[in-house]
Amino acid sequence: MTLWRDIKGTLQPFWITLGYLFQKPVTIQYPEVKRTPPPRYRARIVLTRDPDGGERCVACHLCSGACPVDCISMQAAEDADGRRYAAWFRINFSRCIFCGLCAEACPTLAIQMTPDYEICNRDILNLVYEKEDLLIDGCGKDTQYNFYEHAGIGVANERGRNQDEYGPVDPKSLLP
Amino acid sequence: MVNLTIDGKQVTVSKTATIYDAAKEVGINIPVLCYAKKLLPYGACRFCLVQVEQMKGRLIPACTTPVSEGMVVTTTSEEIQKVRKTVMEFLLVNHVLDCPVCDKGGECDLQDLAYEFGSISNRFEGVKFDLPTDEINPLIERNMNRCVLCGRCVRVCDEVVGYGSYSFINRGFETKIATAYDRGLNCEFCGQCVSLCPVGAILPRPFKFKARPWQIKEVDSVCGYCGNGCTVTLGVLDNKIETIRFNDEIGVNDGNLCIRGRFGYAYVNHQKRLTKPLVRKEGQLVEVEWDEALQVAAEGLSNAQNGQGVGILSGARLTNEEFFLLKNLAKTIGTDHLDHSGGECYKGVSEGLNETLGVKASTGTFPQLESCDVILAIRSDFWETHPVVGMVVNQAIRRNDAQLVVVADKRGKLTKLPRARTLLTKAGYELSILNAMSKVLLDEGLAQVDGLQNLDAFKAALSEYTPENVAQQTGVDADLLKDSARKLAGAKKSAILLAYGLPYTAQSKELAAAAANLALLAGIPGRAGSGLYLCGEKANSQGAIDLGVLPAGNGLGAQQMLTAAGEGKLDALYVIAEDPISSYPDRQMVEQAMDKVGFSVVQDLFLSATAEKADVVFPAASFAEKEGTFTNAERRIQRVRQGIKSPGEAKTDGAIISALANKLGNTLSFTGEAAIFAEIGKDVPAYAEFNYHEIGSQGVVWGGETLAPTRRNLVSVSAEQPASADYHLVTGSALYHSGTVSVHASGPLAVMPEAYVELGREDAAALGVNDGDLLKVAGNGVEIQLKAKVDNRLPKGLLFAPYHFGNAGLNKLYRGEAVVAVSVSK
């Protein structure tokens, strides 16, 4: 019985190898050939814009708070029209572990993961991305969402003029 | 004591406790929004609803319901949670959902509760308001769209601060919190409302966009401004103080702060801080290395000591440990000329109290003030110099119906408090009034005369101070004076408050002695709960006195040193943490001293007017950059902790003094503040019982809560007659500033940017002056120009100017008198 087991143990692996020999290979010739990752692949992080073109990031620090490796930092500021934005925003991709917690924490859908995995670099300091490197001209995965349409503050529209709101009242008008 | 059961746990609490307090006692957390430890129960938010078996299971608010015997309380059940969640939904009907752009995000009570209850949708819909943000003032921003109407700001402003900026206006759904006539906020900017707001409706503007709470490192230290010794929790980010955090868990101040404490930290981060030592070469101050500067200073000082001597002049913002090192340095140099803070103002404590009571400190502690029946405040400026003690006085009045008597030459915050009785005197006559009150007590047999020394001589000396005489002289109503004296004598617990500091140098010893005499006759010193409070203007004024940073033996005091230097009888001056040219009385004298003295060393945070005249300037560290202890005006020793590193090469005063002593051949060295503190105990017996590392969050009070006087000696003092003129100028502290440091802090500066002279409406009308006009004030042969500020505070003929702004040159006029006779013209 031992002999039969040995013969089987020798032939079976070669049979499997033989089977794969005539299939299309799994590996690809990177970098000559590139694979398209799935849309939810977690790689390079971007900052997206509202449908109306405004920056989505309001510099609330939640991404940096959620980040397990502390690779996100920023400085908040405010526009004349009341829009809060990041005066500067920095992600250090040499620290980033692409866990996606920042994107999950983001209340305005500003920070999003993209499938662009090719950010290797010889100079480690080139992996520190500033806001101008991160900000893209597009909405990313959600093309409709606009935080200021829902925040209840009068930035995108006047207060109370957003879709899911009633208009403001003049308290004096309710006087008898 | 009452026994009750909360969630199956047995609790025994005092009869006056509420269910919320009792639950807290056994570690059960009931959610609240409107409750605050230091405010009276209010019951606005309805989050703390609990069920009590004896009340038919009805839901009642825990924070306003007192406990009763045998109560059985349930704090969480499905029904209660459901109701609380509904309350949450009601609140969120009108609340904006702007957490990401709100600076409160991360420490917002409403956010926490919404998270706890999982409120993600709302069954109710309602109209929204669009209330404009109030940002007309530079320090506090109010966004009423975020308000949850808990009323904490309204209550703290009324109950604690006594200012009453806020009130609820409108009704029902339209209710909002507003200031008078719904104008923008314009108040004393203590920021109590900022610290108590549970949501992002009231925010500190200097901290906007700076950081989220979780990024900030908190360091508990002691405020470096006045002698109240408030705990300030520094919010540090990247080696910079970004804000002062709210902290009502520790410290003597219960989380209360004034504008200086809460917004006055910015001088620490100031760009103009000195970062390298400077030495004068060919008439110019140039940056040099530490070793060179120390060498020059050491040589200069030892040469001077071999000549006519060295004078050391210190500010009162050094830690106790640094004062100890300074005394050591004085010994190494071999000089007796060592003094602090102007030299005259603290004599009330070091001499006045010493001669009468045999102690050199206040006899009570600040928390005791709250339960006093009668409080006598001398000068209405007490609120300005020690605002947080003022808040305790306000609480004593509002909570415990205390009677406040203010002996003052001008009205102020104190005289506006409920039932405050003001003995409005002509400027400079406070002493006469105290003497008259003493006389009333003696004449009417109300005085406690057992064991008092010098009683007969004292009685004889008081013969002229009959209430009628004094009334005629000062303009105070004699009956009011008599009645006030009777009230003081009749009280079970009473307190006398007097602040001292650089602008109050005139007759400081006599005034303190008169206050002490009155206190003795009223039986205050040594009686539990009562106290005579002499409060220093600076953070460690009391420490300087305790450690004896005073002229010893034949040593010269500050004023004498400066005079001697001006006459060429002193060869060197070493000025530490003080800007005499800007703040000491009689600028000509100080300037002459700095010009004439052969060699001068100045050690400060900034290149002050004094430092500009020095031969060597050392860059020193602020309170936030050093470790050590401060002793506050009630003898409480508290730990100062380092929050940030000093800018550039600046060093702590202690390190500089040690290095200088080493250069001069002193080999004594210490392994840290704890070792020095232990060493202090050998010199100062009162400090010996404490261990540096065991000074807890409440600090330790030397001499006990009530300091017993070692003698009861009445000292006869007589009042000087102030010069008579049409206009009198008094100087003093303004609420927004403390000393000369705060003029480098952006917060106080934003509210009070420049010097002014204040005058009453009557005078303003007579002179034809409006707010903001330039006024020429002349006196003592000097004329200066100041902006006029017109209000109702001052009686006719009296002008007031704060002393903080060196560039205004007020101390050219003011030479240490109680009252300066001036002429005023437009």
Coordinates of C-alpha atoms in Angstrom, one line a residue, chain B residues 116-584:
Chain B
E116 CA -25.2 57.3 22.9
F117 CA -28.8 57.2 21.9
G118 CA -28.1 56.4 18.3
S119 CA -30.3 59.2 17.1
I120 CA -29.9 59.0 13.4
S121 CA -33.4 60.0 12.2
N122 CA -36.0 62.4 13.4
R123 CA -39.8 61.8 13.5
F124 CA -40.5 65.5 13.9
E125 CA -40.1 68.3 11.5
G126 CA -40.0 71.9 12.3
V127 CA -39.1 75.3 11.0
K128 CA -35.5 76.4 11.2
F129 CA -34.1 79.7 12.3
D130 CA -31.5 81.6 10.5
L131 CA -30.0 83.6 13.3
P132 CA -26.9 85.6 12.4
T133 CA -23.6 84.7 14.1
D134 CA -22.6 87.2 16.7
E135 CA -18.9 87.9 16.1
I136 CA -18.7 91.6 16.8
N137 CA -16.3 91.1 19.7
P138 CA -12.8 89.7 19.3
L139 CA -13.0 86.9 21.8
I140 CA -16.3 85.1 22.0
E141 CA -18.4 83.9 19.0
R142 CA -22.0 83.1 19.5
N143 CA -23.9 81.0 16.9
M144 CA -27.5 80.7 18.2
N145 CA -28.4 78.2 15.5
R146 CA -26.5 75.6 17.5
C147 CA -28.0 76.5 20.9
V148 CA -29.9 73.9 22.8
L149 CA -31.3 76.4 25.4
C150 CA -29.9 74.7 28.4
G151 CA -29.4 78.1 30.0
R152 CA -25.9 77.4 31.4
C153 CA -24.5 80.6 29.9
V154 CA -27.4 82.7 31.3
R155 CA -27.0 81.1 34.7
V156 CA -23.2 81.3 35.0
C157 CA -23.2 84.9 33.9
D158 CA -25.7 85.7 36.6
E159 CA -25.0 83.4 39.4
V160 CA -21.2 83.3 39.3
V161 CA -19.9 86.2 37.3
G162 CA -22.6 88.6 38.3
Y163 CA -22.6 90.4 35.0
G164 CA -25.9 89.2 33.5
S165 CA -25.1 89.6 29.8
Y166 CA -27.5 87.0 28.7
S167 CA -31.2 86.3 29.0
F168 CA -33.8 84.1 27.2
I169 CA -36.0 86.2 24.9
N170 CA -39.1 85.3 22.8
R171 CA -41.4 82.5 23.7
G172 CA -41.9 78.8 22.8
F173 CA -40.2 77.5 19.7
E174 CA -38.8 80.9 19.0
T175 CA -37.0 81.2 22.3
K176 CA -33.3 82.2 22.0
I177 CA -30.6 83.5 24.2
A178 CA -29.7 87.1 23.6
T179 CA -27.9 90.1 25.1
A180 CA -29.6 93.3 26.0
Y181 CA -31.7 94.5 23.0
D182 CA -30.2 91.6 21.1
R183 CA -27.1 93.5 20.3
G184 CA -23.8 91.8 20.1
L185 CA -22.0 90.6 23.1
N186 CA -20.0 93.2 24.9
C187 CA -19.1 92.2 28.4
E188 CA -16.1 91.6 30.6
F189 CA -15.1 88.6 28.4
C190 CA -14.4 86.2 31.3
G191 CA -15.4 83.4 29.0
Q192 CA -17.3 81.5 31.6
C193 CA -20.2 81.0 29.1
V194 CA -17.6 79.6 26.6
S195 CA -16.5 77.0 29.1
L196 CA -19.9 76.0 30.2
C197 CA -21.7 75.8 26.8
P198 CA -22.3 72.1 26.1
V199 CA -22.6 72.6 22.4
G200 CA -20.9 74.8 19.8
A201 CA -23.1 77.8 20.3
I202 CA -20.5 79.8 22.2
L203 CA -16.9 79.4 21.1
P204 CA -13.6 81.1 21.9
R205 CA -12.6 82.9 18.7
P206 CA -8.8 82.8 19.3
F207 CA -9.1 79.0 19.3
K208 CA -11.2 78.7 16.2
F209 CA -9.9 76.2 13.6
K210 CA -6.8 75.6 15.7
A211 CA -7.3 72.0 16.7
R212 CA -9.7 69.2 17.7
P213 CA -9.8 68.4 21.4
W214 CA -8.3 64.9 21.0
Q215 CA -5.1 66.4 19.5
I216 CA -4.5 68.6 22.5
K217 CA -2.2 67.8 25.4
E218 CA -3.6 69.1 28.7
V219 CA -1.2 70.4 31.3
D220 CA -2.6 71.6 34.7
S221 CA -0.7 74.6 35.9
V222 CA -1.4 77.8 37.8
C223 CA -2.2 81.1 36.1
G224 CA 0.7 83.5 36.0
Y225 CA -1.2 86.7 36.4
C226 CA -2.8 87.6 39.7
G227 CA -2.5 86.3 43.2
N228 CA -5.7 84.3 43.1
G229 CA -3.8 81.2 41.9
C230 CA -6.5 79.8 39.6
T231 CA -5.7 76.5 38.0
V232 CA -5.4 76.9 34.3
T233 CA -5.3 73.8 32.1
L234 CA -3.1 74.6 29.2
G235 CA -4.2 73.2 25.9
V236 CA -0.9 72.5 24.1
L237 CA -0.4 71.5 20.5
D238 CA 3.0 71.3 18.9
N239 CA 4.8 73.1 21.7
K240 CA 2.4 76.0 21.6
I241 CA -0.4 77.0 23.9
E242 CA -3.5 77.1 21.7
T243 CA -6.1 77.5 24.4
I244 CA -7.0 77.3 28.0
R245 CA -9.2 74.2 28.6
F246 CA -12.2 74.1 30.9
N247 CA -11.4 72.3 34.1
D248 CA -13.7 72.4 37.2
E249 CA -12.4 69.3 38.7
I250 CA -9.3 70.7 40.4
G251 CA -8.0 73.9 41.8
V252 CA -9.3 76.6 44.1
N253 CA -11.2 78.4 41.3
D254 CA -13.9 75.8 40.5
G255 CA -13.3 76.2 36.8
N256 CA -13.9 80.0 37.0
L257 CA -11.4 82.2 35.2
C258 CA -11.3 85.9 34.2
I259 CA -10.4 87.3 30.8
R260 CA -6.7 87.2 31.7
G261 CA -6.7 83.6 32.6
R262 CA -8.8 82.4 29.7
F263 CA -7.7 84.7 26.9
G264 CA -4.4 86.2 28.2
Y265 CA -2.1 83.3 27.5
A266 CA -1.0 84.6 24.1
Y267 CA 2.0 86.5 25.4
V268 CA 3.7 83.2 25.9
N269 CA 3.6 82.6 22.2
H270 CA 4.5 86.2 21.3
Q271 CA 6.9 86.7 18.4
K272 CA 8.8 89.4 20.2
R273 CA 9.8 87.1 23.1
L274 CA 13.5 87.4 23.7
T275 CA 15.3 84.3 22.5
K276 CA 19.0 85.1 22.9
P277 CA 21.0 86.9 25.6
L278 CA 21.9 90.4 24.7
V279 CA 25.0 92.4 25.8
R280 CA 25.7 96.0 25.2
K281 CA 28.6 96.6 22.9
E282 CA 29.5 100.0 21.7
G283 CA 26.2 101.3 22.8
Q284 CA 24.1 98.7 21.1
L285 CA 22.5 95.6 22.5
V286 CA 23.8 92.7 20.4
E287 CA 23.0 89.0 20.6
V288 CA 25.7 86.8 22.2
E289 CA 26.1 83.3 23.4
W290 CA 24.9 82.4 27.0
D291 CA 28.4 81.9 28.3
E292 CA 29.6 85.3 27.2
A293 CA 26.5 87.1 28.6
L294 CA 26.8 85.3 31.9
Q295 CA 30.5 86.1 32.1
V296 CA 29.9 89.8 31.5
A297 CA 27.1 89.8 34.0
A298 CA 29.1 88.0 36.6
E299 CA 32.1 90.3 36.2
G300 CA 30.0 93.4 36.3
L301 CA 28.1 92.3 39.4
S302 CA 31.2 91.3 41.3
N303 CA 33.0 94.5 40.3
A304 CA 30.0 96.5 41.5
Q305 CA 29.9 94.6 44.8
N306 CA 33.5 95.5 45.4
G307 CA 32.5 99.1 44.7
Q308 CA 29.3 100.6 46.2
G309 CA 27.2 97.5 45.9
V310 CA 24.6 95.6 43.9
G311 CA 20.8 96.0 44.1
I312 CA 18.5 93.1 43.2
L313 CA 15.0 93.9 42.2
S314 CA 12.7 91.1 41.5
G315 CA 9.1 90.7 40.2
A316 CA 6.6 88.6 42.0
R317 CA 6.1 86.1 39.2
L318 CA 9.0 83.9 40.0
T319 CA 8.3 80.5 41.6
N320 CA 9.2 79.9 45.2
E321 CA 12.1 77.8 44.1
E322 CA 13.5 80.6 41.9
F323 CA 13.1 83.1 44.8
F324 CA 15.1 80.7 46.9
L325 CA 17.9 80.6 44.3
L326 CA 17.7 84.3 44.1
K327 CA 18.3 84.7 47.8
N328 CA 21.2 82.3 47.4
L329 CA 22.6 84.5 44.6
A330 CA 22.2 87.6 46.8
K331 CA 24.3 85.8 49.4
T332 CA 26.9 84.8 46.9
I333 CA 27.2 88.3 45.6
G334 CA 27.2 89.5 49.2
T335 CA 24.5 92.1 49.0
D336 CA 21.6 92.8 51.3
H337 CA 19.8 95.0 48.8
L338 CA 17.2 92.6 47.7
D339 CA 13.5 93.5 47.2
H340 CA 10.5 92.8 45.0
S341 CA 7.5 94.5 43.4
G342 CA 8.0 98.2 44.0
G343 CA 8.9 97.8 47.6
E344 CA 6.1 99.9 49.2
C345 CA 2.9 98.1 48.2
Y346 CA 3.5 94.8 50.0
K347 CA 4.4 96.6 53.3
G348 CA 0.8 96.1 54.3
V349 CA 1.5 92.5 54.7
S350 CA 5.1 92.4 55.7
E351 CA 4.8 95.2 58.2
G352 CA 1.2 96.2 58.7
L353 CA -0.1 92.7 59.4
N354 CA 3.1 91.7 61.1
E355 CA 2.8 94.5 63.7
T356 CA -0.9 93.9 64.4
L357 CA -1.4 90.1 64.0
G358 CA 2.2 88.8 64.0
V359 CA 1.6 87.0 60.7
K360 CA 2.5 88.0 57.2
A361 CA -0.3 86.6 55.2
S362 CA -4.1 86.5 54.8
T363 CA -5.7 84.7 57.6
G364 CA -8.5 82.8 55.7
T365 CA -8.9 80.9 52.5
F366 CA -11.0 81.8 49.5
P367 CA -13.5 78.9 49.7
Q368 CA -14.4 80.2 53.2
L369 CA -15.5 83.5 51.7
E370 CA -18.5 81.9 50.2
S371 CA -20.1 81.2 53.6
C372 CA -19.4 84.6 55.1
D373 CA -22.3 86.7 56.4
V374 CA -20.7 90.1 56.0
I375 CA -17.9 91.0 53.6
L376 CA -16.1 94.3 53.7
A377 CA -14.2 95.2 50.6
I378 CA -11.8 98.0 50.7
R379 CA -11.5 99.8 47.3
S380 CA -13.9 98.7 44.5
D381 CA -10.8 97.7 42.5
F382 CA -10.7 94.3 44.2
W383 CA -12.8 92.9 41.4
E384 CA -10.3 94.2 38.9
T385 CA -7.2 92.9 40.6
H386 CA -8.7 89.6 41.7
P387 CA -11.7 88.9 39.5
V388 CA -12.2 85.3 40.5
V389 CA -12.3 86.1 44.2
G390 CA -14.8 88.7 43.2
M391 CA -16.9 85.8 41.8
V392 CA -16.7 84.0 45.1
V393 CA -18.0 87.2 46.8
N394 CA -20.8 87.3 44.2
Q395 CA -21.8 83.7 45.1
A396 CA -21.7 84.5 48.8
I397 CA -24.2 87.3 48.1
R398 CA -26.5 85.3 45.8
R399 CA -26.4 81.9 47.5
N400 CA -25.9 82.8 51.1
D401 CA -27.4 86.3 51.4
A402 CA -24.1 87.8 52.5
Q403 CA -24.0 91.6 53.0
L404 CA -21.3 93.3 51.1
V405 CA -19.9 96.6 52.2
V406 CA -17.6 98.4 49.8
V407 CA -15.4 101.3 51.0
A408 CA -14.5 102.9 47.7
D409 CA -13.7 106.1 46.0
K410 CA -15.4 104.9 42.8
R411 CA -18.1 102.6 41.8
G412 CA -17.3 99.3 40.1
K413 CA -18.4 95.8 39.7
L414 CA -18.5 95.1 43.4
T415 CA -20.7 98.0 44.2
K416 CA -23.2 96.8 41.6
L417 CA -23.7 93.4 43.2
P418 CA -27.1 92.8 44.8
R419 CA -27.6 94.6 48.2
A420 CA -24.0 95.9 48.0
R421 CA -23.7 98.9 50.3
T422 CA -21.2 101.4 49.0
L423 CA -19.5 103.9 51.4
L424 CA -18.5 106.2 48.5
T425 CA -15.7 108.3 49.9
K426 CA -13.5 111.1 48.5
A427 CA -10.4 109.5 47.0
G428 CA -7.7 108.7 49.5
Y429 CA -9.8 108.6 52.6
E430 CA -10.3 104.8 53.0
L431 CA -8.1 104.8 56.0
S432 CA -10.3 107.3 57.8
I433 CA -13.4 105.3 57.2
L434 CA -11.8 102.1 58.6
N435 CA -10.6 104.1 61.7
A436 CA -14.1 105.5 62.1
M437 CA -15.6 102.0 61.9
S438 CA -13.2 100.9 64.6
K439 CA -14.2 103.8 66.7
V440 CA -17.9 102.9 66.3
L441 CA -17.2 99.4 67.5
L442 CA -15.3 100.6 70.5
D443 CA -17.8 103.4 71.4
E444 CA -20.8 101.2 71.1
G445 CA -19.2 98.3 73.1
L446 CA -19.5 95.9 70.1
A447 CA -15.8 95.4 69.9
Q448 CA -14.2 92.2 71.1
V449 CA -11.5 93.6 73.2
D450 CA -10.3 90.6 75.2
G451 CA -6.6 90.1 74.9
L452 CA -6.0 93.1 72.7
Q453 CA -2.7 95.1 73.3
N454 CA -2.5 98.8 73.2
L455 CA -6.2 99.3 73.5
D456 CA -6.0 102.5 75.5
A457 CA -3.5 104.2 73.2
F458 CA -5.6 103.1 70.2
K459 CA -8.8 104.5 71.7
A460 CA -7.0 107.8 72.4
A461 CA -5.6 107.9 68.9
L462 CA -9.1 107.4 67.4
S463 CA -10.7 110.3 69.3
E464 CA -10.8 112.4 66.1
Y465 CA -12.3 109.7 63.9
T466 CA -15.9 110.1 65.0
P467 CA -18.3 109.0 62.3
E468 CA -19.6 112.5 62.1
N469 CA -16.1 114.0 61.6
V470 CA -15.2 111.4 59.0
A471 CA -18.5 111.8 57.3
Q472 CA -18.0 115.4 56.9
Q473 CA -14.5 114.9 55.6
T474 CA -15.2 112.1 53.2
G475 CA -18.7 112.5 52.2
V476 CA -19.9 109.2 53.5
D477 CA -23.2 109.0 55.3
A478 CA -22.4 108.7 59.0
D479 CA -25.4 106.5 59.8
L480 CA -24.5 104.1 56.9
L481 CA -21.0 104.0 58.3
K482 CA -22.2 103.2 61.8
D483 CA -24.6 100.6 60.6
S484 CA -22.0 98.9 58.4
A485 CA -19.6 98.7 61.4
R486 CA -22.4 97.2 63.5
K487 CA -23.1 94.6 60.8
L488 CA -19.5 93.6 60.6
A489 CA -19.3 93.2 64.4
G490 CA -22.6 91.3 64.5
A491 CA -21.7 88.7 61.9
K492 CA -20.8 85.1 62.8
K493 CA -18.5 84.9 59.8
S494 CA -17.0 87.9 58.2
A495 CA -14.3 88.9 55.9
I496 CA -12.3 92.0 55.0
L497 CA -10.7 92.2 51.5
L498 CA -7.9 94.4 50.5
A499 CA -5.8 94.1 47.4
Y500 CA -2.3 95.5 47.1
G501 CA 0.0 96.0 44.2
L502 CA 2.1 98.5 42.3
P503 CA -0.6 101.1 41.8
Y504 CA -1.6 101.0 45.4
T505 CA 1.6 101.9 47.2
A506 CA 0.4 104.9 49.1
Q507 CA 0.0 104.2 52.8
S508 CA -0.2 100.5 52.2
K509 CA 1.2 99.7 55.6
E510 CA -1.2 102.1 57.4
L511 CA -4.2 100.9 55.4
A512 CA -3.5 97.3 56.1
A513 CA -2.9 98.1 59.8
A514 CA -6.2 99.9 60.0
A515 CA -8.0 96.9 58.3
A516 CA -6.2 94.6 60.8
N517 CA -7.3 96.8 63.7
L518 CA -10.9 96.7 62.6
A519 CA -10.6 92.9 62.0
L520 CA -9.3 92.5 65.5
L521 CA -12.1 94.5 67.0
A522 CA -14.6 92.5 65.0
G523 CA -13.0 89.3 66.1
I524 CA -12.1 88.2 62.6
P525 CA -8.5 86.9 62.8
G526 CA -8.3 83.3 64.0
R527 CA -12.1 82.8 64.0
A528 CA -13.0 79.8 61.8
G529 CA -14.7 80.8 58.6
S530 CA -13.7 84.5 58.9
G531 CA -10.7 86.1 57.5
L532 CA -8.7 89.2 56.7
Y533 CA -7.5 88.9 53.1
L534 CA -4.6 90.9 51.9
C535 CA -4.2 89.8 48.3
G536 CA -1.1 90.4 46.2
E537 CA -1.4 91.6 42.7
K538 CA 1.0 89.1 41.2
A539 CA 1.0 85.3 41.0
N540 CA 3.6 84.7 43.7
S541 CA 3.4 87.9 45.7
Q542 CA 2.8 85.8 48.9
G543 CA 5.7 83.5 48.1
A544 CA 8.1 86.4 47.8
I545 CA 7.0 87.5 51.3
D546 CA 7.1 84.0 52.7
L547 CA 10.6 83.4 51.3
G548 CA 11.8 86.8 52.5
V549 CA 12.7 88.4 49.2
L550 CA 12.9 91.6 51.2
P551 CA 15.7 93.9 52.2
A552 CA 17.5 92.3 55.1
G553 CA 19.4 94.1 57.8
N554 CA 20.8 97.3 56.3
G555 CA 19.6 96.4 52.9
L556 CA 17.8 99.0 50.8
G557 CA 14.2 98.6 49.6
A558 CA 13.2 98.9 46.0
Q559 CA 12.5 102.6 46.0
Q560 CA 15.7 103.3 48.1
M561 CA 17.8 101.2 45.7
L562 CA 16.5 103.2 42.7
T563 CA 17.1 106.5 44.5
A564 CA 20.6 105.4 45.5
A565 CA 21.3 104.3 42.0
G566 CA 20.1 107.6 40.7
E567 CA 22.4 109.4 43.0
G568 CA 25.3 107.2 42.0
K569 CA 25.5 105.4 45.3
L570 CA 24.8 102.0 43.9
D571 CA 27.0 100.4 41.2
A572 CA 24.8 97.7 39.7
L573 CA 21.2 96.8 39.4
Y574 CA 19.9 93.3 38.6
V575 CA 16.2 93.5 37.6
I576 CA 14.3 90.3 37.2
A577 CA 10.8 89.8 35.7
E578 CA 9.9 93.4 36.3
D579 CA 9.7 96.5 34.1
P580 CA 10.2 99.4 36.6
I581 CA 10.3 102.1 34.0
S582 CA 6.8 101.2 32.8
S583 CA 5.2 100.3 36.1
Y584 CA 6.9 101.7 39.1

